[in-house]
Every structure is written in structure tokens, then in C-alpha cells.
Coordinates of C-alpha atoms in Angstrom, one line a residue:
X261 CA 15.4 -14.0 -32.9
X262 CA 14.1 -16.1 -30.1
X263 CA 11.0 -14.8 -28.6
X264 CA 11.1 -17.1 -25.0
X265 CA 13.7 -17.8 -22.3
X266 CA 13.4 -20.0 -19.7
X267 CA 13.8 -20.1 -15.9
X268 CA 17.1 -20.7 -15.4
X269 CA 18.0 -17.5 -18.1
X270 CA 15.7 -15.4 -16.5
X271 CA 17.4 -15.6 -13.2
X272 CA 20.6 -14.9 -15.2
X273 CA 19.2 -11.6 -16.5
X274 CA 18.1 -11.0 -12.9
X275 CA 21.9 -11.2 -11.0
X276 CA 23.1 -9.9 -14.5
X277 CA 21.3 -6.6 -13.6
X278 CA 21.4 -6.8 -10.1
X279 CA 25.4 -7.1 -9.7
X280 CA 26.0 -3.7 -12.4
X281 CA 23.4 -2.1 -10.4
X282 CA 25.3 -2.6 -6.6
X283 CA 28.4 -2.1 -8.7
X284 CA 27.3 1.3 -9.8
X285 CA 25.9 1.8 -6.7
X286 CA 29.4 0.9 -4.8
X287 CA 31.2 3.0 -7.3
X288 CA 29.3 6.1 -6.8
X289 CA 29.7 6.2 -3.1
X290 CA 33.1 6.4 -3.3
X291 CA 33.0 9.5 -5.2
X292 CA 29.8 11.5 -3.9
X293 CA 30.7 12.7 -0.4
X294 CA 27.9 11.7 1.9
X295 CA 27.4 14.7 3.5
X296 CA 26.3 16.7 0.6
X297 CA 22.2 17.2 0.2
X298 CA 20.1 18.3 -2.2
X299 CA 15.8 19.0 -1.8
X300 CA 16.4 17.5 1.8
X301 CA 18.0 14.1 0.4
X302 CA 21.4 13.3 -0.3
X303 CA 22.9 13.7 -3.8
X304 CA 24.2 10.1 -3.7
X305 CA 20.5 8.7 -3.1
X306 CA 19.1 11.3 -5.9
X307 CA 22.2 10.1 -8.2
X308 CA 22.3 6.0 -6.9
X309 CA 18.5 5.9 -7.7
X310 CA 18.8 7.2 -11.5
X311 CA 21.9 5.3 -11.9
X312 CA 20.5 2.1 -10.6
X313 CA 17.5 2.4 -13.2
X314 CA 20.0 2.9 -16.0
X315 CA 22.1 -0.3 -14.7
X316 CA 18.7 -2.5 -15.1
X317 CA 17.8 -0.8 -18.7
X318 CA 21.0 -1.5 -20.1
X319 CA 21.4 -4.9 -18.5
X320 CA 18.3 -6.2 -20.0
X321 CA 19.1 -4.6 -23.1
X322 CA 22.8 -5.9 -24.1
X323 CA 22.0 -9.4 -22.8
X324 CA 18.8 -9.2 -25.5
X325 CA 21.4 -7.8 -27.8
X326 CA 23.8 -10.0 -27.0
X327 CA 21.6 -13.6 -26.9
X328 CA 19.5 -12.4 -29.9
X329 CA 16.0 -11.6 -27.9
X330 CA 13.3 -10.6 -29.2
X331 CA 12.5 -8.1 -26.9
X332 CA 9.5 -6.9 -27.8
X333 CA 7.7 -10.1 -27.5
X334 CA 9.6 -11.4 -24.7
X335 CA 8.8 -8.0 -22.6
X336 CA 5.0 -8.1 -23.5
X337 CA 6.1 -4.3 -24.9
X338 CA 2.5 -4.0 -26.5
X339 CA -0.7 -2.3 -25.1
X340 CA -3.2 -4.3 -23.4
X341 CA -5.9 -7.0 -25.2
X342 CA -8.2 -4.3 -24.3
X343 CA -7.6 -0.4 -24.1
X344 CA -10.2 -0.1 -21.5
X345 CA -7.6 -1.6 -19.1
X346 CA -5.7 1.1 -18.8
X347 CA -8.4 3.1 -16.7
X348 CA -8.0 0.1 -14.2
X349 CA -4.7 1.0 -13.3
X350 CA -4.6 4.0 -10.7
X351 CA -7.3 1.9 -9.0
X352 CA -5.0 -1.7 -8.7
X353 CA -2.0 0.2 -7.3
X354 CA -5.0 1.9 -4.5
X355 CA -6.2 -2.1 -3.6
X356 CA -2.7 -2.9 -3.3
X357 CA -2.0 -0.3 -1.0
X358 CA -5.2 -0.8 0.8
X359 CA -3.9 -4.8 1.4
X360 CA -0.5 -4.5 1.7
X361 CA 0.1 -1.5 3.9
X362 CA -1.2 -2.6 6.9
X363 CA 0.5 -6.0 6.2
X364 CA 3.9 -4.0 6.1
X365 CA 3.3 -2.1 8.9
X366 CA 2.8 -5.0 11.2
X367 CA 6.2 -6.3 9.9
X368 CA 7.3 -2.7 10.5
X369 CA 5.8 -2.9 14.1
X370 CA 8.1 -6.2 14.4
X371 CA 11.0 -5.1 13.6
X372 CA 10.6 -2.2 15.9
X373 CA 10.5 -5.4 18.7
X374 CA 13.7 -6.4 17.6
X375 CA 15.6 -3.6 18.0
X376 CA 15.5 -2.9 13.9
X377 CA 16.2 1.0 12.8
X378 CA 12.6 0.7 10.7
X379 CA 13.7 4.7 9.7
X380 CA 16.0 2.8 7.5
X381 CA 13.7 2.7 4.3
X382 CA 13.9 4.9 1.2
X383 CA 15.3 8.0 1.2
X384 CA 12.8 11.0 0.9
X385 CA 13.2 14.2 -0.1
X386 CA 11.9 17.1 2.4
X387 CA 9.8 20.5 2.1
X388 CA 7.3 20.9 -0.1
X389 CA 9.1 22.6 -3.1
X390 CA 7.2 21.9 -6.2
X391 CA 10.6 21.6 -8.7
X392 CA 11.9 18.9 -6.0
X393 CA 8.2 17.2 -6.1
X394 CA 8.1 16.6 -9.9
X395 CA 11.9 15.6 -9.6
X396 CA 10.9 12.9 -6.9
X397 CA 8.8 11.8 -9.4
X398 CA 10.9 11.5 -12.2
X399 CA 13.8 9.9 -10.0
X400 CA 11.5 7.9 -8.3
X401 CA 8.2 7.0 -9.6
X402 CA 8.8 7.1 -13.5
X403 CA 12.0 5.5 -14.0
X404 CA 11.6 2.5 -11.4
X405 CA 8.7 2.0 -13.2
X406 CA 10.1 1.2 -16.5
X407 CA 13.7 -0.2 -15.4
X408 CA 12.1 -2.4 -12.6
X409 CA 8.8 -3.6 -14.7
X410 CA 10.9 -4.3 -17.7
X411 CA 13.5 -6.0 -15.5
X412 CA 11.0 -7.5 -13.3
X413 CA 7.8 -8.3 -15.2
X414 CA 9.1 -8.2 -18.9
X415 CA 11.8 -11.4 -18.3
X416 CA 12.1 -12.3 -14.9
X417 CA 8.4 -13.2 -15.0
X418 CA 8.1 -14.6 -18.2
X419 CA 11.0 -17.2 -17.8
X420 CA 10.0 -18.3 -14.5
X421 CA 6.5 -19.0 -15.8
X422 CA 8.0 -21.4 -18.0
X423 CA 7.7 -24.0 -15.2
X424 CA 4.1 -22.8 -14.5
X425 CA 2.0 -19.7 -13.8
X426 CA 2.2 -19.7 -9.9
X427 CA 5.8 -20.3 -9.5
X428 CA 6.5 -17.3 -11.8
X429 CA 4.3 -15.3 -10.1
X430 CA 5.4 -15.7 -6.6
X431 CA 9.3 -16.3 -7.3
X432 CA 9.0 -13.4 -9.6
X433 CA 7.7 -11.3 -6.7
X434 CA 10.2 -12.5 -4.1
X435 CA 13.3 -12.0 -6.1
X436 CA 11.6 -8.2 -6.6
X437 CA 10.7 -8.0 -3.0
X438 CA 14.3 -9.3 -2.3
X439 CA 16.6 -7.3 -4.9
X440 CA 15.4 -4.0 -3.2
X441 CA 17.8 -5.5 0.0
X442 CA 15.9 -3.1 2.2
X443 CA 14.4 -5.2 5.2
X444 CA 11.7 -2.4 6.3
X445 CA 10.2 -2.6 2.2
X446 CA 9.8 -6.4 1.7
X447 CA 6.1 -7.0 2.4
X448 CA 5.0 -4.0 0.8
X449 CA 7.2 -5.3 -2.4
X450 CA 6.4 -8.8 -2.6
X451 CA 2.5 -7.7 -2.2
X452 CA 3.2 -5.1 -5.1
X453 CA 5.2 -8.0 -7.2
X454 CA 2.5 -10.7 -7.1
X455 CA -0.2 -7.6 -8.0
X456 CA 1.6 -6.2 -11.2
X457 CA 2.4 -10.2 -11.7
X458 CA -0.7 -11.3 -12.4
X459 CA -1.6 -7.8 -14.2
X460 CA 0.8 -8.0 -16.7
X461 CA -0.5 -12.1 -17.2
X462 CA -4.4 -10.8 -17.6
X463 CA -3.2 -7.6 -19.7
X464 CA -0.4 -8.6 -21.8
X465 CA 1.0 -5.4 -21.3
X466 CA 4.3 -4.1 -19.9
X467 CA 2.8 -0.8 -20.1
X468 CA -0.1 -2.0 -18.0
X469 CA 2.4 -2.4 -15.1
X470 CA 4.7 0.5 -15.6
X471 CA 1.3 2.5 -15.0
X472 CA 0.8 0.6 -11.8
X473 CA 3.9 0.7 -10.6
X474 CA 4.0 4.3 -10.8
X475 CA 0.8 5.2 -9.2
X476 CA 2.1 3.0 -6.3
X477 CA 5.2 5.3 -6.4
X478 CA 3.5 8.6 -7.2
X479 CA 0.8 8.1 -4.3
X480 CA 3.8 7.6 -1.8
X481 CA 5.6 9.9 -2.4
X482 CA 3.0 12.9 -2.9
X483 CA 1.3 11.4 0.6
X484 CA 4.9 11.9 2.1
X485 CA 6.0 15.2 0.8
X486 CA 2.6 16.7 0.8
X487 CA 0.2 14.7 2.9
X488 CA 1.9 13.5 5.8
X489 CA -0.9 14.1 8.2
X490 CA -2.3 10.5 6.9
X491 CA 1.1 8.5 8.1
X492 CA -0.1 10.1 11.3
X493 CA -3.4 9.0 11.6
X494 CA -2.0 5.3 12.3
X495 CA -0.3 7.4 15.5
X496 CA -3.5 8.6 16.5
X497 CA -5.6 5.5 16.6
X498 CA -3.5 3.6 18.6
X499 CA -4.6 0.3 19.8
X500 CA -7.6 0.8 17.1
X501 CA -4.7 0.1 14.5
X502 CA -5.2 -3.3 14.4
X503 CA -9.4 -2.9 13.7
X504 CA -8.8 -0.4 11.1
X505 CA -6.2 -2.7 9.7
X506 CA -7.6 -5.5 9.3
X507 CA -10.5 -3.7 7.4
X508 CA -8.3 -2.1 5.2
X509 CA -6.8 -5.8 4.1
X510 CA -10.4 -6.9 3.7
X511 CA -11.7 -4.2 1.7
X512 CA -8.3 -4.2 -0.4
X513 CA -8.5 -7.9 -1.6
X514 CA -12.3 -7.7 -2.2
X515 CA -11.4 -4.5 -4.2
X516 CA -8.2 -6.4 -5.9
X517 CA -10.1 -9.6 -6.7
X518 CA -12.9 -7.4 -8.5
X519 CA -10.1 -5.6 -10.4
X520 CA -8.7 -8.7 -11.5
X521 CA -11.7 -10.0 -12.6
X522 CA -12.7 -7.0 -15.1
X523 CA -8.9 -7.3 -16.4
X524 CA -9.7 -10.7 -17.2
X525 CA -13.3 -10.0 -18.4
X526 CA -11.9 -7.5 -20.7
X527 CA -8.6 -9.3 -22.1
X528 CA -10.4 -12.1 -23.1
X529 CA -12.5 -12.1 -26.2
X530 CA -14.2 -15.2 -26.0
X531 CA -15.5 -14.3 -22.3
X532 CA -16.5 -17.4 -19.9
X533 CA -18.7 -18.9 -22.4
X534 CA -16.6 -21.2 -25.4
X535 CA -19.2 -22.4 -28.6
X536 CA -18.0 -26.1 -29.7
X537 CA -18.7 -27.4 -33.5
X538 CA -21.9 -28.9 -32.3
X539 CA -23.2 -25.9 -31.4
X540 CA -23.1 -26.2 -27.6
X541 CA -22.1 -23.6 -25.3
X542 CA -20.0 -24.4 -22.2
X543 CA -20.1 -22.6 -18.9
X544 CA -16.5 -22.9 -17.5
X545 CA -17.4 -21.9 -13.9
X546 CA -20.0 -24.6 -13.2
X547 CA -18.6 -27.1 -16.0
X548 CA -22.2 -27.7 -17.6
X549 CA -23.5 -27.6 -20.8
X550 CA -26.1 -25.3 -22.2
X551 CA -27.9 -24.1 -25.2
X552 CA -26.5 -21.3 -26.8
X553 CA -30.5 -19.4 -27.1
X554 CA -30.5 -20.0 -23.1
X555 CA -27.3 -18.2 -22.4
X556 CA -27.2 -15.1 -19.9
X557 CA -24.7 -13.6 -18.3
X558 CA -24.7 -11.3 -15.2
X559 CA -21.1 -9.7 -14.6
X560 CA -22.3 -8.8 -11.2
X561 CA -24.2 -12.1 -10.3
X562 CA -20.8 -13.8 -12.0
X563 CA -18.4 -12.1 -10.4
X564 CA -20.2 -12.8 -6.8
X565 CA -20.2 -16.1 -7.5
X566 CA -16.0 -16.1 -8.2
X567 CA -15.1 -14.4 -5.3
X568 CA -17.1 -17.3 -3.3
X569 CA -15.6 -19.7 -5.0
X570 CA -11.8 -18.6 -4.1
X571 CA -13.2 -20.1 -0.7
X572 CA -13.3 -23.9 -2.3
X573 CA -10.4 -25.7 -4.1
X574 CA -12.4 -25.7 -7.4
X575 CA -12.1 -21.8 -7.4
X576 CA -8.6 -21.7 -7.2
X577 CA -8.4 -24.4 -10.2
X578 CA -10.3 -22.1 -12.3
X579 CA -8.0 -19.3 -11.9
X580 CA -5.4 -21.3 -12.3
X581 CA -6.6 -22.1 -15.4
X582 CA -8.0 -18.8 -17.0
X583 CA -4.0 -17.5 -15.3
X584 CA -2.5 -20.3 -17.5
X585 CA -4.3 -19.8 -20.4
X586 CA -3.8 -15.6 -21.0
X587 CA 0.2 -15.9 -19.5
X588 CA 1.1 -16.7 -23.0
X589 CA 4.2 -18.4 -22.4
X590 CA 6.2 -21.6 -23.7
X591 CA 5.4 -23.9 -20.5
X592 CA 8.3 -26.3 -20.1
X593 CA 7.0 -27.3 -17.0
X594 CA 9.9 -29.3 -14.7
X595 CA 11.8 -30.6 -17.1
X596 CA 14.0 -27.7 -17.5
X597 CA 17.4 -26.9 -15.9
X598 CA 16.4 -25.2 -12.7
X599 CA 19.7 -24.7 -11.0
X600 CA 20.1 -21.1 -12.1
X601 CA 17.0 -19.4 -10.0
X602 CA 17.9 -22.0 -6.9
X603 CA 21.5 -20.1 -7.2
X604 CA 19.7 -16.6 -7.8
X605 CA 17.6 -16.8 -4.8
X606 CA 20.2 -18.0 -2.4
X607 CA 22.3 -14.9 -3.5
X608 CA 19.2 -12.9 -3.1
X609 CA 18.4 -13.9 0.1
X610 CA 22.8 -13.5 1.3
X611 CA 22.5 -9.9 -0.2
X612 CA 19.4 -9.1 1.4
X613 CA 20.1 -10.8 4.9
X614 CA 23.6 -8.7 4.6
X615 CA 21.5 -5.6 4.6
X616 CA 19.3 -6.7 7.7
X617 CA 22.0 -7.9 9.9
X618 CA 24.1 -4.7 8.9
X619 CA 20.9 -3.0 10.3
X620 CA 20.7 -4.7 13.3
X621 CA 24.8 -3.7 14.5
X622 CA 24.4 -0.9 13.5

């Protein structure tokens, strides 16, 4: 069984399980009335949800079946390098939200300018019932998490990668901001993509990311059913919106950037430090050379000295590097046939342009 797949057959798995999904989700609408509403949301959203999870599961699945995949390694479906990860989790999808939030609601606030209906995003449920709360969750926090991360992050990353680790991760995170074809979610979503991107490349984990991905989802919905005092708190400041903002992106990528760096501290073994035959100890951050009796390390002092460095080129080459090195992948760099994600994210973009123009005449 073949245990990679490339770009191009990533982005076949991706429109694979993105066409049965709309077709289910065109099918069903012709037989749910629209009128009918359960836990104040429509049965069609409660049933098109579920349905559309399903579509992606057995999408992924038959192709595997079908091309001979070795899903398990493919997927990543394995816990992390270290179990100590997993506490991590709950706090990633918080910095996530912390960066990406205000980010979506100043594309929100755009919108609004242009005359788009931004009450357009996902469907909610209403009341406070606590049967339709852990239903929410089910429908919508615990099985997105495992159809879209091992859609998403188990093969649509791991071919795209194949070319190299910063293509898969930002391709990997449009076509997931892109395949949700809902104009008011797309910065929140790419923002999510590229964080459970590179959390799945520092974990190795799929599990890693289906925890993220449903904290994201729990902590929306339970602020919306049962907290909504904080959406209105953005009301309330007014013109301070922007201050508050901004400080809320600050404080999330200083919090995401720490995160990350812990994940990768703890997935990898050998640490920053590699011991050659000689006997002599390299420091990968400052490229010296240095006894191994002399060597300290200060996770503090060290990680300090990171974050600064994401300021200079030299920064950005080392995580680069350290990204490459733990993605575990097959890199077939440029060489390989490309045309299938060029004609995945043109229909991408054509689906998701259909739903923001539909918007608009409405």
C-alpha cells in the first residue's frame, strides 16, 4: 500500500469530497421543506451538516480503498511525538481566536460596506436547552472535526507539501477557507487552516488537530448559545474596537508563536542542539560550534530570542527548516504534475465567488 500522494492527487481527493458533499447537500434540499425547524435551526441545516461530514469520511475513505492508501500513515492517524502536546490544544484554538477574530471581523465590517448580508454565516441553533447544546456539539463541533481534519489535514496537506512545506500549508488553508463557500467565514477559516497546518506538521498527529478544531467549534458555539453578552461587547466599545483589536492580534500571535514553539520543543527529541562523531555540539539558532560540557539551554531565554528573530530573514529560514524537517513527507519539490490543484483552486474560487455574488442579489 502506498503510504504518500502527491499534490496533484491531493487536490483530487479534495473536489472528490467536495462535489458528493454539495451533491448531498443539493439532494437533501429538495426533500427537507425549508420551513421546518428544529432547537431554533432548520432541520435541513441540522441534517446538511451531518450529511456533509459523512460525504467527506466516505470520500476519503473509498478513494484510499480504491487507490490502495495507506491510510494510516498518509493521515498521520497516530498520537503526537509527545503526549504532553495534547494539553496544548484547548490553548492553540484560544490564540487562534485571539488573532483571527478581530481579523474577520474587519472583513465582516467590509462587507457590511458593500451592501453584503454578513447575517449570512452558519446556522445556529437558539434557546439555551441543554439536549440542543450537546447536539450542537455533536453536529457541529465533533464531527467537522474529524471529517474536515481528516479531509483537510490528513491528505490535502500532506500532498500539497510534497512541493514544499509552505505551499502546503497555505494552499491547504485556502482550499479549507474556500470549500466552506461562505464569504462572511473565510478569514476566520484560512487563519484556523494555517494554525492546525502547521500543528499537525510539529505534532504528527491528526488527533492533535481534531482536538483543535473542536475547541475552536465548542468555544463558538457555547459563546453563542450561552454567552452572547461577549459578541456584544464589540457593540459596546465602539470606535475603541479597533484599539482592543489590534491588541487582541498582538497578544494572539505572541501567544501562537509560543505555542508553536513548545509543540516543536516537545516533538523533537534531539532538541536544538545535534552531537556530530567528533564530539561537537552545534547550536542551530546561532550556527556556532560549541563544546558539549559548555552547553546550556534556557527555554525561556531561547524562546525570546526566536520570536526576535521572526523579525530578520534568518528567522524565518530556521523555521522553515525545523517545519521541513518534522512535516515528514516525500518532497518532490516542482517537478511534479501540478495541474490538478491549479484546476482545484480555480473551481474553488468559481464555487465560492457563486456563493458571494448570490449574496450580494440577493
Amino acid at each position: 500500500m502506498r503510504k504518500t500522494i502527491g499534490a496533484s492527487e491531493s487536490s483530487s481527493i479534495y473536489l472528490i469530497a467536495l462535489c458528493a458533499g454539495s451533491l448531498i447537500s443539493m439532494f437533501i434540499s429538495l426533500l427537507i421543506p425549508r420551513d421546518i425547524a428544529f432547537g431554533g435551526m432548520r432541520v435541513l441545516d441540522w441534517v446538511g451538516y451531518t450529511l456533509m461530514q459523512a460525504a467527506f469520511f466516505a470520500s476519503v475513505l473509498i478513494y484510499a480503498k480504491v487507490r490502495r492508501l495507506d491510510e494510516i500513515s498518509i493521515a498521520r492517524i497516530r498520537r503526537p511525538r509527545d503526549a504532553r502536546q495534547f494539553i496544548l490544544a484547548p490553548f492553540i484554538a484560544i490564540a487562534t481566536i485571539l488573532v483571527f477574530l478581530p481579523l474577520a471581523n474587519a472583513w465582516i465590517s467590509f462587507l457590511n460596506i458593500i451592501g453584503y448580508p454578513t447575517k449570512s454565516g452558519v446556522a445556529m441553533p437558539g434557546g439555551g436547552n441543554v439536549g440542543i447544546y450537546f447536539l450542537a456539539l455533536f453536529v457541529m463541533a465533533i464531527l467537522p472535526a474529524f471529517g474536515e481534519e481528516l479531509l483537510m489535514r490528513g491528505h490535502v496537506l500532506h500532498g500539497l507539501s510534497t512541493k514544499n512545506v509552505w505551499f502546503g500549508i497555505l494552499m491547504s488553508a485556502l482550499f479549507f477557507s474556500l470549500m466552506h463557500s461562505n464569504p462572511v467565514q473565510t478569514v476566520h477559516q484560512f487563519g484556523l487552516g494555517v494554525t492546525m497546518a502547521i500543528t499537525l506538521i510539529l505534532t504528527g498527529s491528526l488527533w492533535m488537530t481534531v482536538l483543535v478544531h473542536f475547541f475552536n467549534n465548542f468555544i463558538s458555539i457555547t459563546l453563542s448559545l450561552y454567552i452572547p453578552q461577549v459578541e456584544d461587547i464589540s457593540v459596546q466599545l465602539g470606535y475603541f474596537n479597533w484599539l482592543t483589536g489590534a491588541a487582541s492580534v498582538l497578544i494572539g500571535i505572541f501567544l501562537l508563536v509560543l505555542l508553536f514553539f513548545i509543540l516543536s520543543r516537545l516533538g523533537d527529541k534531539r532538541g536544538e542542539y545535534r552531537v556530530t562523531d567528533e564530539g561537537i555540539v552545534y547550536d542551530e539558532f546561532t550556527i556556532t560550534a560549541i563544546l558539549p560540557e559548555n552547553v546550556k539551554t534556557n527555554p525561556v531565554k531561547d524562546f525570546f530570542k526566536y520570536f526576535g528573530s521572526l523579525f530578520k530573514k534568518s528567522g524565518w529560514k530556521r523555521t522553515t527548516r525545523v517545519l521541513t524537517r518534522a512535516n515528514e513527507v516525500d518532497y518532490r519539490g516542482k517537478a511534479q504534475p501540478m495541474i490538478g490543484v491549479w484546476i482545484a483552486l480555480g473551481l474553488s474560487i468559481a464555487y465560492w465567488l457563486y456563493s458571494f455574488i448570490s449574496g450580494l442579489i440577493k
